Amino acid sequence: MASLNGWHKGERAIQEKLGFREAVSQSWTQIEGEMPEQYRNFDSKCLPFIPVTTLDSMAVVWDGNPLEANAEYHTHVGSQRKMFIAGIGVEFSTRRRNKFAGSVEAIGKQGCLLDICTTVNEAFGNCPKYITILILVPFPHTKPRVAHQEINVPPTGSLPSDLIAFILSSDTVFLGSSYLASEEDAPRFPSHVGMNHRGGRPGFVRVRSDGRTLVLPDYSAIMPSQNALTTIEITGYIFIEDALPVRQQEYSPPVKLLKEEQASSTYFSTEDAMHVTLSRIRLHSSNFATFTFESPNRLNIIPGQAAILDFTSFLGASPYRHMAPESPNLARRSLTMRLKPGGAVTGALFNIANKLSAVCPELLEDSRPLGLSVTLLGIAGDFGLEPLDPHEGTRIVETGEAEQMSVQRKVTMKLLWIAGRIGITPFLAMLIPSYSAEYEITLLLSSREPDVILSLLSGAIEAAAHKVNLVVHVFSHTEQFESSLPTSVSLHRHSGRMTSSIISDFKADCVYVCGPELFEREVIQGVDGMVRREGFAY
């Protein structure tokens, strides 16, 4: 957090490292020197709890209840050391929040209540970024208990397994930080503490294999496809069970796994990174197209996986945008894509495609003379189709009377594929390998442009060069549409949207779902059995 005189040197160093120092150079002017009435009312009347940061006698560890222990310490040392405090008020149901920081002027205690009088000298409202929408329900009958406490974790020590499990199940984290000014800097940039918040799906904070290093989502070699990385080494900890007087309903944005946790994924080092070249563009409509990229090397890709491409060479480095969507320079290798309004990657690609279509259409068929290359960062995802295990892929069913010779009949494994709009993309790749013929596949497709999607599906079936055991059900508000599917594929047309109650009528050994998040949530409610999901969030 900045003081009222500007960013201190520690903040400037971080801004420089992340590459957006110029973009936020004047943002400190938004911080007020006192707490406006609006903030005071918000913190005192709207919130069931306010996380705060203080410093204890050792600055990094605590004993028992942290706030009470810190208050007792500062009462003991008196005027020798000022007690700094910072807090953040978050209303999860509205994604509203503000921050404050200052110092403690007086501390009083009445029974188990601690009365802290604070002077605030820094306050500002904050954007809703990272705030997960939650409904908090009052739970006044708590029984706080210190379950774990380790003041100084030894160099080879790690967190207890149940504490790690707690971290991996959490969807909200509050971060306290401190700044100790030098004598030279103190008059202009006085010492202070800060408080911040991050949120995501349960598990968005990862724990490294050493059991003591926490990783917050951002980009690096160990958490692919994120633009910055925060690691926190645990040197001491205290875990208090049943402390907050509220309980929350579950909410599910995307969990980012560490590289070491992604067994089925391959990420290339800087030395091994390769470039792929745009070789063909096929426009299906003004906002729907397939872009083909060629690789100089054979890639080991399970059909349905994603290739992670870095489009920085197309777009340039991303400027700092506080509320920008995640990973604007990354795209999946499911290169059949729809133009996304305001999308950095799709906007650039469709701009190229539309210009070529108007000026030089022959370059759509062979785009290699353009020399447009991007970096292949790796292959990711476990949403794919692999050959059947010979012991698991078919079931032997015996028929006939006991006294007669039994007749054995093979029953092929049944798959149910559910695709919403552009979610058809990974399924197109999964049809092509020869072993897809080993499955009986039912495809449920929801689309506003069924004729375009069915044309893509027909192309994939033709590329397979083997008989595909496929039944297709199309759900659309478009009543009249053409189908180019081969006669060997059974096509069923349904008017209207796909719902969970419809899904429950289809049975399969394994269900694959790919589509927008709201679509996935709806259809999965009707699924019975094992589900594999592939969303659009990266």
PDB file of N, CA, C and O in Angstrom, residues 1-3 7-8 11 31 50-56 59 62 70 83-89 97-103 118 120-124 126 173-181 190-198 232:
ATOM      1  N   MET A   1       0.849  -1.182   0.000  1.00  0.00           N
ATOM      2  CA  MET A   1       0.000   0.000   0.000  1.00  0.00           C
ATOM      3  C   MET A   1       0.888   1.236   0.000  1.00  0.00           C
ATOM      4  O   MET A   1       1.944   1.271   0.627  1.00  0.00           O
ATOM      5  N   ALA A   2       0.503   2.267  -0.715  1.00  0.00           N
ATOM      6  CA  ALA A   2       1.313   3.468  -0.801  1.00  0.00           C
ATOM      7  C   ALA A   2       1.033   4.401   0.365  1.00  0.00           C
ATOM      8  O   ALA A   2      -0.049   4.428   0.915  1.00  0.00           O
ATOM      9  N   SER A   3       2.054   5.195   0.747  1.00  0.00           N
ATOM     10  CA  SER A   3       1.814   6.288   1.663  1.00  0.00           C
ATOM     11  C   SER A   3       1.233   7.439   0.853  1.00  0.00           C
ATOM     12  O   SER A   3       1.147   7.384  -0.368  1.00  0.00           O
ATOM     13  N   TRP A   7       4.702   6.151  -3.963  1.00  0.00           N
ATOM     14  CA  TRP A   7       5.081   4.758  -3.741  1.00  0.00           C
ATOM     15  C   TRP A   7       6.464   4.698  -3.106  1.00  0.00           C
ATOM     16  O   TRP A   7       7.388   5.401  -3.541  1.00  0.00           O
ATOM     17  N   HIS A   8       6.631   3.863  -2.083  1.00  0.00           N
ATOM     18  CA  HIS A   8       7.968   3.717  -1.505  1.00  0.00           C
ATOM     19  C   HIS A   8       8.822   2.814  -2.399  1.00  0.00           C
ATOM     20  O   HIS A   8       8.337   2.202  -3.355  1.00  0.00           O
ATOM     21  N   GLU A  11       7.700  -0.814  -3.218  1.00  0.00           N
ATOM     22  CA  GLU A  11       6.589  -0.889  -4.166  1.00  0.00           C
ATOM     23  C   GLU A  11       7.053  -0.584  -5.584  1.00  0.00           C
ATOM     24  O   GLU A  11       6.646  -1.236  -6.546  1.00  0.00           O
ATOM     25  N   ILE A  31      -5.438   7.310  -2.943  1.00  0.00           N
ATOM     26  CA  ILE A  31      -5.498   6.929  -1.533  1.00  0.00           C
ATOM     27  C   ILE A  31      -5.788   8.163  -0.679  1.00  0.00           C
ATOM     28  O   ILE A  31      -5.087   9.168  -0.784  1.00  0.00           O
ATOM     29  N   ILE A  50     -13.772  -8.341   9.811  1.00  0.00           N
ATOM     30  CA  ILE A  50     -12.784  -7.577   9.054  1.00  0.00           C
ATOM     31  C   ILE A  50     -11.402  -8.166   9.353  1.00  0.00           C
ATOM     32  O   ILE A  50     -10.928  -8.085  10.495  1.00  0.00           O
ATOM     33  N   PRO A  51     -10.736  -8.773   8.392  1.00  0.00           N
ATOM     34  CA  PRO A  51      -9.369  -9.255   8.612  1.00  0.00           C
ATOM     35  C   PRO A  51      -8.420  -8.061   8.797  1.00  0.00           C
ATOM     36  O   PRO A  51      -8.533  -7.061   8.088  1.00  0.00           O
ATOM     37  N   VAL A  52      -7.519  -8.150   9.755  1.00  0.00           N
ATOM     38  CA  VAL A  52      -6.553  -7.073   9.987  1.00  0.00           C
ATOM     39  C   VAL A  52      -5.150  -7.653  10.084  1.00  0.00           C
ATOM     40  O   VAL A  52      -4.949  -8.833  10.389  1.00  0.00           O
ATOM     41  N   THR A  53      -4.177  -6.788   9.847  1.00  0.00           N
ATOM     42  CA  THR A  53      -2.764  -7.131   9.957  1.00  0.00           C
ATOM     43  C   THR A  53      -2.129  -6.282  11.042  1.00  0.00           C
ATOM     44  O   THR A  53      -2.345  -5.069  11.093  1.00  0.00           O
ATOM     45  N   THR A  54      -1.360  -6.911  11.929  1.00  0.00           N
ATOM     46  CA  THR A  54      -0.537  -6.188  12.903  1.00  0.00           C
ATOM     47  C   THR A  54       0.813  -6.883  12.968  1.00  0.00           C
ATOM     48  O   THR A  54       0.985  -7.988  12.444  1.00  0.00           O
ATOM     49  N   LEU A  55       1.770  -6.247  13.624  1.00  0.00           N
ATOM     50  CA  LEU A  55       3.092  -6.841  13.812  1.00  0.00           C
ATOM     51  C   LEU A  55       3.285  -7.230  15.266  1.00  0.00           C
ATOM     52  O   LEU A  55       2.962  -6.462  16.164  1.00  0.00           O
ATOM     53  N   ASP A  56       3.850  -8.444  15.483  1.00  0.00           N
ATOM     54  CA  ASP A  56       4.102  -8.871  16.853  1.00  0.00           C
ATOM     55  C   ASP A  56       5.552  -8.595  17.213  1.00  0.00           C
ATOM     56  O   ASP A  56       6.289  -7.932  16.485  1.00  0.00           O
ATOM     57  N   ALA A  59       7.773  -9.938  14.532  1.00  0.00           N
ATOM     58  CA  ALA A  59       7.389  -9.446  13.192  1.00  0.00           C
ATOM     59  C   ALA A  59       6.968 -10.527  12.241  1.00  0.00           C
ATOM     60  O   ALA A  59       6.392 -10.227  11.203  1.00  0.00           O
ATOM     61  N   TRP A  62       3.744 -15.576  15.925  1.00  0.00           N
ATOM     62  CA  TRP A  62       2.832 -15.176  16.991  1.00  0.00           C
ATOM     63  C   TRP A  62       2.596 -16.328  17.948  1.00  0.00           C
ATOM     64  O   TRP A  62       2.955 -17.455  17.685  1.00  0.00           O
ATOM     65  N   ASN A  70      -0.477  -9.481  20.101  1.00  0.00           N
ATOM     66  CA  ASN A  70       0.192  -8.283  19.595  1.00  0.00           C
ATOM     67  C   ASN A  70      -0.198  -7.057  20.405  1.00  0.00           C
ATOM     68  O   ASN A  70       0.631  -6.181  20.690  1.00  0.00           O
ATOM     69  N   MET A  83       2.214   0.676  17.221  1.00  0.00           N
ATOM     70  CA  MET A  83       1.525  -0.516  16.720  1.00  0.00           C
ATOM     71  C   MET A  83       0.782  -0.160  15.441  1.00  0.00           C
ATOM     72  O   MET A  83      -0.190   0.585  15.448  1.00  0.00           O
ATOM     73  N   PHE A  84       1.262  -0.689  14.339  1.00  0.00           N
ATOM     74  CA  PHE A  84       0.610  -0.456  13.053  1.00  0.00           C
ATOM     75  C   PHE A  84      -0.532  -1.452  12.856  1.00  0.00           C
ATOM     76  O   PHE A  84      -0.497  -2.570  13.364  1.00  0.00           O
ATOM     77  N   ILE A  85      -1.530  -1.027  12.094  1.00  0.00           N
ATOM     78  CA  ILE A  85      -2.657  -1.909  11.800  1.00  0.00           C
ATOM     79  C   ILE A  85      -3.176  -1.608  10.397  1.00  0.00           C
ATOM     80  O   ILE A  85      -3.101  -0.472   9.921  1.00  0.00           O
ATOM     81  N   ALA A  86      -3.654  -2.634   9.725  1.00  0.00           N
ATOM     82  CA  ALA A  86      -4.275  -2.474   8.407  1.00  0.00           C
ATOM     83  C   ALA A  86      -5.388  -3.503   8.287  1.00  0.00           C
ATOM     84  O   ALA A  86      -5.317  -4.587   8.870  1.00  0.00           O
ATOM     85  N   GLY A  87      -6.410  -3.162   7.547  1.00  0.00           N
ATOM     86  CA  GLY A  87      -7.528  -4.085   7.367  1.00  0.00           C
ATOM     87  C   GLY A  87      -8.151  -3.943   6.004  1.00  0.00           C
ATOM     88  O   GLY A  87      -7.883  -2.981   5.268  1.00  0.00           O
ATOM     89  N   ILE A  88      -8.963  -4.921   5.653  1.00  0.00           N
ATOM     90  CA  ILE A  88      -9.689  -4.877   4.392  1.00  0.00           C
ATOM     91  C   ILE A  88     -11.109  -5.364   4.647  1.00  0.00           C
ATOM     92  O   ILE A  88     -11.321  -6.398   5.282  1.00  0.00           O
ATOM     93  N   GLY A  89     -12.062  -4.571   4.210  1.00  0.00           N
ATOM     94  CA  GLY A  89     -13.466  -4.954   4.345  1.00  0.00           C
ATOM     95  C   GLY A  89     -13.986  -5.460   3.015  1.00  0.00           C
ATOM     96  O   GLY A  89     -13.887  -4.763   2.003  1.00  0.00           O
ATOM     97  N   ARG A  97     -15.352  -3.802  -1.778  1.00  0.00           N
ATOM     98  CA  ARG A  97     -14.312  -3.839  -0.747  1.00  0.00           C
ATOM     99  C   ARG A  97     -13.619  -2.489  -0.617  1.00  0.00           C
ATOM    100  O   ARG A  97     -13.596  -1.691  -1.554  1.00  0.00           O
ATOM    101  N   ASN A  98     -13.049  -2.252   0.549  1.00  0.00           N
ATOM    102  CA  ASN A  98     -12.151  -1.104   0.744  1.00  0.00           C
ATOM    103  C   ASN A  98     -11.061  -1.487   1.732  1.00  0.00           C
ATOM    104  O   ASN A  98     -11.188  -2.458   2.476  1.00  0.00           O
ATOM    105  N   LYS A  99      -9.996  -0.712   1.688  1.00  0.00           N
ATOM    106  CA  LYS A  99      -8.840  -0.980   2.548  1.00  0.00           C
ATOM    107  C   LYS A  99      -8.580   0.221   3.439  1.00  0.00           C
ATOM    108  O   LYS A  99      -8.914   1.360   3.093  1.00  0.00           O
ATOM    109  N   PHE A 100      -7.949  -0.042   4.586  1.00  0.00           N
ATOM    110  CA  PHE A 100      -7.514   1.049   5.447  1.00  0.00           C
ATOM    111  C   PHE A 100      -6.213   0.643   6.126  1.00  0.00           C
ATOM    112  O   PHE A 100      -5.891  -0.544   6.263  1.00  0.00           O
ATOM    113  N   ALA A 101      -5.461   1.643   6.555  1.00  0.00           N
ATOM    114  CA  ALA A 101      -4.215   1.397   7.288  1.00  0.00           C
ATOM    115  C   ALA A 101      -3.948   2.593   8.185  1.00  0.00           C
ATOM    116  O   ALA A 101      -4.390   3.716   7.916  1.00  0.00           O
ATOM    117  N   GLY A 102      -3.230   2.340   9.266  1.00  0.00           N
ATOM    118  CA  GLY A 102      -2.897   3.412  10.196  1.00  0.00           C
ATOM    119  C   GLY A 102      -2.183   2.859  11.404  1.00  0.00           C
ATOM    120  O   GLY A 102      -1.385   1.918  11.282  1.00  0.00           O
ATOM    121  N   SER A 103      -2.491   3.398  12.569  1.00  0.00           N
ATOM    122  CA  SER A 103      -1.828   2.954  13.788  1.00  0.00           C
ATOM    123  C   SER A 103      -2.835   2.886  14.928  1.00  0.00           C
ATOM    124  O   SER A 103      -3.885   3.534  14.904  1.00  0.00           O
ATOM    125  N   THR A 118      -8.229   3.112  16.625  1.00  0.00           N
ATOM    126  CA  THR A 118      -7.270   3.202  15.526  1.00  0.00           C
ATOM    127  C   THR A 118      -7.358   4.550  14.825  1.00  0.00           C
ATOM    128  O   THR A 118      -8.455   5.061  14.578  1.00  0.00           O
ATOM    129  N   VAL A 120      -6.723   6.137  11.286  1.00  0.00           N
ATOM    130  CA  VAL A 120      -6.521   5.735   9.888  1.00  0.00           C
ATOM    131  C   VAL A 120      -5.902   6.898   9.118  1.00  0.00           C
ATOM    132  O   VAL A 120      -6.410   8.020   9.167  1.00  0.00           O
ATOM    133  N   ASN A 121      -4.795   6.622   8.433  1.00  0.00           N
ATOM    134  CA  ASN A 121      -4.195   7.663   7.591  1.00  0.00           C
ATOM    135  C   ASN A 121      -4.103   7.263   6.123  1.00  0.00           C
ATOM    136  O   ASN A 121      -3.596   8.019   5.302  1.00  0.00           O
ATOM    137  N   GLU A 122      -4.588   6.071   5.796  1.00  0.00           N
ATOM    138  CA  GLU A 122      -4.647   5.629   4.399  1.00  0.00           C
ATOM    139  C   GLU A 122      -5.932   4.837   4.209  1.00  0.00           C
ATOM    140  O   GLU A 122      -6.200   3.896   4.946  1.00  0.00           O
ATOM    141  N   ALA A 123      -6.730   5.211   3.192  1.00  0.00           N
ATOM    142  CA  ALA A 123      -7.981   4.492   2.919  1.00  0.00           C
ATOM    143  C   ALA A 123      -8.339   4.659   1.456  1.00  0.00           C
ATOM    144  O   ALA A 123      -8.171   5.744   0.890  1.00  0.00           O
ATOM    145  N   PHE A 124      -8.819   3.583   0.847  1.00  0.00           N
ATOM    146  CA  PHE A 124      -9.302   3.688  -0.535  1.00  0.00           C
ATOM    147  C   PHE A 124     -10.165   2.481  -0.875  1.00  0.00           C
ATOM    148  O   PHE A 124     -10.004   1.394  -0.315  1.00  0.00           O
ATOM    149  N   ASN A 126     -11.558  -0.408  -3.526  1.00  0.00           N
ATOM    150  CA  ASN A 126     -10.837  -1.281  -4.432  1.00  0.00           C
ATOM    151  C   ASN A 126     -11.802  -1.948  -5.398  1.00  0.00           C
ATOM    152  O   ASN A 126     -12.992  -2.120  -5.094  1.00  0.00           O
ATOM    153  N   VAL A 173      -8.122 -16.095   0.369  1.00  0.00           N
ATOM    154  CA  VAL A 173      -6.917 -15.909   1.179  1.00  0.00           C
ATOM    155  C   VAL A 173      -6.739 -14.417   1.444  1.00  0.00           C
ATOM    156  O   VAL A 173      -7.001 -13.587   0.578  1.00  0.00           O
ATOM    157  N   PHE A 174      -6.366 -14.084   2.672  1.00  0.00           N
ATOM    158  CA  PHE A 174      -6.044 -12.708   3.043  1.00  0.00           C
ATOM    159  C   PHE A 174      -4.548 -12.625   3.298  1.00  0.00           C
ATOM    160  O   PHE A 174      -3.979 -13.469   3.992  1.00  0.00           O
ATOM    161  N   LEU A 175      -3.905 -11.595   2.758  1.00  0.00           N
ATOM    162  CA  LEU A 175      -2.457 -11.452   2.813  1.00  0.00           C
ATOM    163  C   LEU A 175      -2.080 -10.202   3.591  1.00  0.00           C
ATOM    164  O   LEU A 175      -2.507  -9.096   3.251  1.00  0.00           O
ATOM    165  N   GLY A 176      -1.279 -10.368   4.630  1.00  0.00           N
ATOM    166  CA  GLY A 176      -0.751  -9.231   5.375  1.00  0.00           C
ATOM    167  C   GLY A 176       0.681  -8.964   4.958  1.00  0.00           C
ATOM    168  O   GLY A 176       1.451  -9.889   4.691  1.00  0.00           O
ATOM    169  N   SER A 177       1.059  -7.706   4.863  1.00  0.00           N
ATOM    170  CA  SER A 177       2.430  -7.345   4.487  1.00  0.00           C
ATOM    171  C   SER A 177       2.887  -6.160   5.331  1.00  0.00           C
ATOM    172  O   SER A 177       2.067  -5.454   5.933  1.00  0.00           O
ATOM    173  N   SER A 178       4.194  -5.958   5.386  1.00  0.00           N
ATOM    174  CA  SER A 178       4.723  -4.847   6.184  1.00  0.00           C
ATOM    175  C   SER A 178       5.855  -4.157   5.447  1.00  0.00           C
ATOM    176  O   SER A 178       6.534  -4.762   4.600  1.00  0.00           O
ATOM    177  N   TYR A 179       6.025  -2.884   5.752  1.00  0.00           N
ATOM    178  CA  TYR A 179       7.113  -2.080   5.170  1.00  0.00           C
ATOM    179  C   TYR A 179       7.813  -1.352   6.304  1.00  0.00           C
ATOM    180  O   TYR A 179       7.184  -0.595   7.056  1.00  0.00           O
ATOM    181  N   LEU A 180       9.104  -1.613   6.481  1.00  0.00           N
ATOM    182  CA  LEU A 180       9.896  -0.959   7.519  1.00  0.00           C
ATOM    183  C   LEU A 180      10.801   0.075   6.853  1.00  0.00           C
ATOM    184  O   LEU A 180      11.709  -0.277   6.095  1.00  0.00           O
ATOM    185  N   ALA A 181      10.545   1.319   7.124  1.00  0.00           N
ATOM    186  CA  ALA A 181      11.284   2.395   6.470  1.00  0.00           C
ATOM    187  C   ALA A 181      12.654   2.599   7.108  1.00  0.00           C
ATOM    188  O   ALA A 181      12.826   2.429   8.325  1.00  0.00           O
ATOM    189  N   PRO A 190       6.738   6.710   5.704  1.00  0.00           N
ATOM    190  CA  PRO A 190       6.789   6.080   7.038  1.00  0.00           C
ATOM    191  C   PRO A 190       6.430   4.604   6.989  1.00  0.00           C
ATOM    192  O   PRO A 190       5.737   4.142   6.096  1.00  0.00           O
ATOM    193  N   SER A 191       6.912   3.876   7.968  1.00  0.00           N
ATOM    194  CA  SER A 191       6.613   2.442   8.071  1.00  0.00           C
ATOM    195  C   SER A 191       5.113   2.221   8.186  1.00  0.00           C
ATOM    196  O   SER A 191       4.393   3.029   8.770  1.00  0.00           O
ATOM    197  N   HIS A 192       4.634   1.120   7.645  1.00  0.00           N
ATOM    198  CA  HIS A 192       3.216   0.782   7.770  1.00  0.00           C
ATOM    199  C   HIS A 192       3.010  -0.683   7.406  1.00  0.00           C
ATOM    200  O   HIS A 192       3.934  -1.352   6.923  1.00  0.00           O
ATOM    201  N   VAL A 193       1.822  -1.179   7.648  1.00  0.00           N
ATOM    202  CA  VAL A 193       1.455  -2.536   7.248  1.00  0.00           C
ATOM    203  C   VAL A 193       0.310  -2.450   6.244  1.00  0.00           C
ATOM    204  O   VAL A 193      -0.344  -1.411   6.111  1.00  0.00           O
ATOM    205  N   GLY A 194       0.075  -3.537   5.519  1.00  0.00           N
ATOM    206  CA  GLY A 194      -0.983  -3.570   4.514  1.00  0.00           C
ATOM    207  C   GLY A 194      -1.755  -4.873   4.585  1.00  0.00           C
ATOM    208  O   GLY A 194      -1.306  -5.852   5.175  1.00  0.00           O
ATOM    209  N   MET A 195      -2.937  -4.858   3.996  1.00  0.00           N
ATOM    210  CA  MET A 195      -3.794  -6.046   3.985  1.00  0.00           C
ATOM    211  C   MET A 195      -4.406  -6.187   2.603  1.00  0.00           C
ATOM    212  O   MET A 195      -4.849  -5.201   2.002  1.00  0.00           O
ATOM    213  N   ASN A 196      -4.426  -7.402   2.072  1.00  0.00           N
ATOM    214  CA  ASN A 196      -5.004  -7.618   0.748  1.00  0.00           C
ATOM    215  C   ASN A 196      -5.737  -8.950   0.713  1.00  0.00           C
ATOM    216  O   ASN A 196      -5.683  -9.738   1.657  1.00  0.00           O
ATOM    217  N   HIS A 197      -6.370  -9.194  -0.408  1.00  0.00           N
ATOM    218  CA  HIS A 197      -7.243 -10.358  -0.551  1.00  0.00           C
ATOM    219  C   HIS A 197      -7.075 -10.964  -1.936  1.00  0.00           C
ATOM    220  O   HIS A 197      -6.837 -10.255  -2.919  1.00  0.00           O
ATOM    221  N   ARG A 198      -7.180 -12.278  -2.021  1.00  0.00           N
ATOM    222  CA  ARG A 198      -7.247 -12.983  -3.303  1.00  0.00           C
ATOM    223  C   ARG A 198      -8.302 -14.080  -3.176  1.00  0.00           C
ATOM    224  O   ARG A 198      -8.506 -14.648  -2.104  1.00  0.00           O
ATOM    225  N   ILE A 232       5.114 -17.895  -1.394  1.00  0.00           N
ATOM    226  CA  ILE A 232       5.224 -17.537   0.013  1.00  0.00           C
ATOM    227  C   ILE A 232       5.839 -18.705   0.760  1.00  0.00           C
ATOM    228  O   ILE A 232       5.266 -19.803   0.790  1.00  0.00           O
TER     229      ILE A 232
END
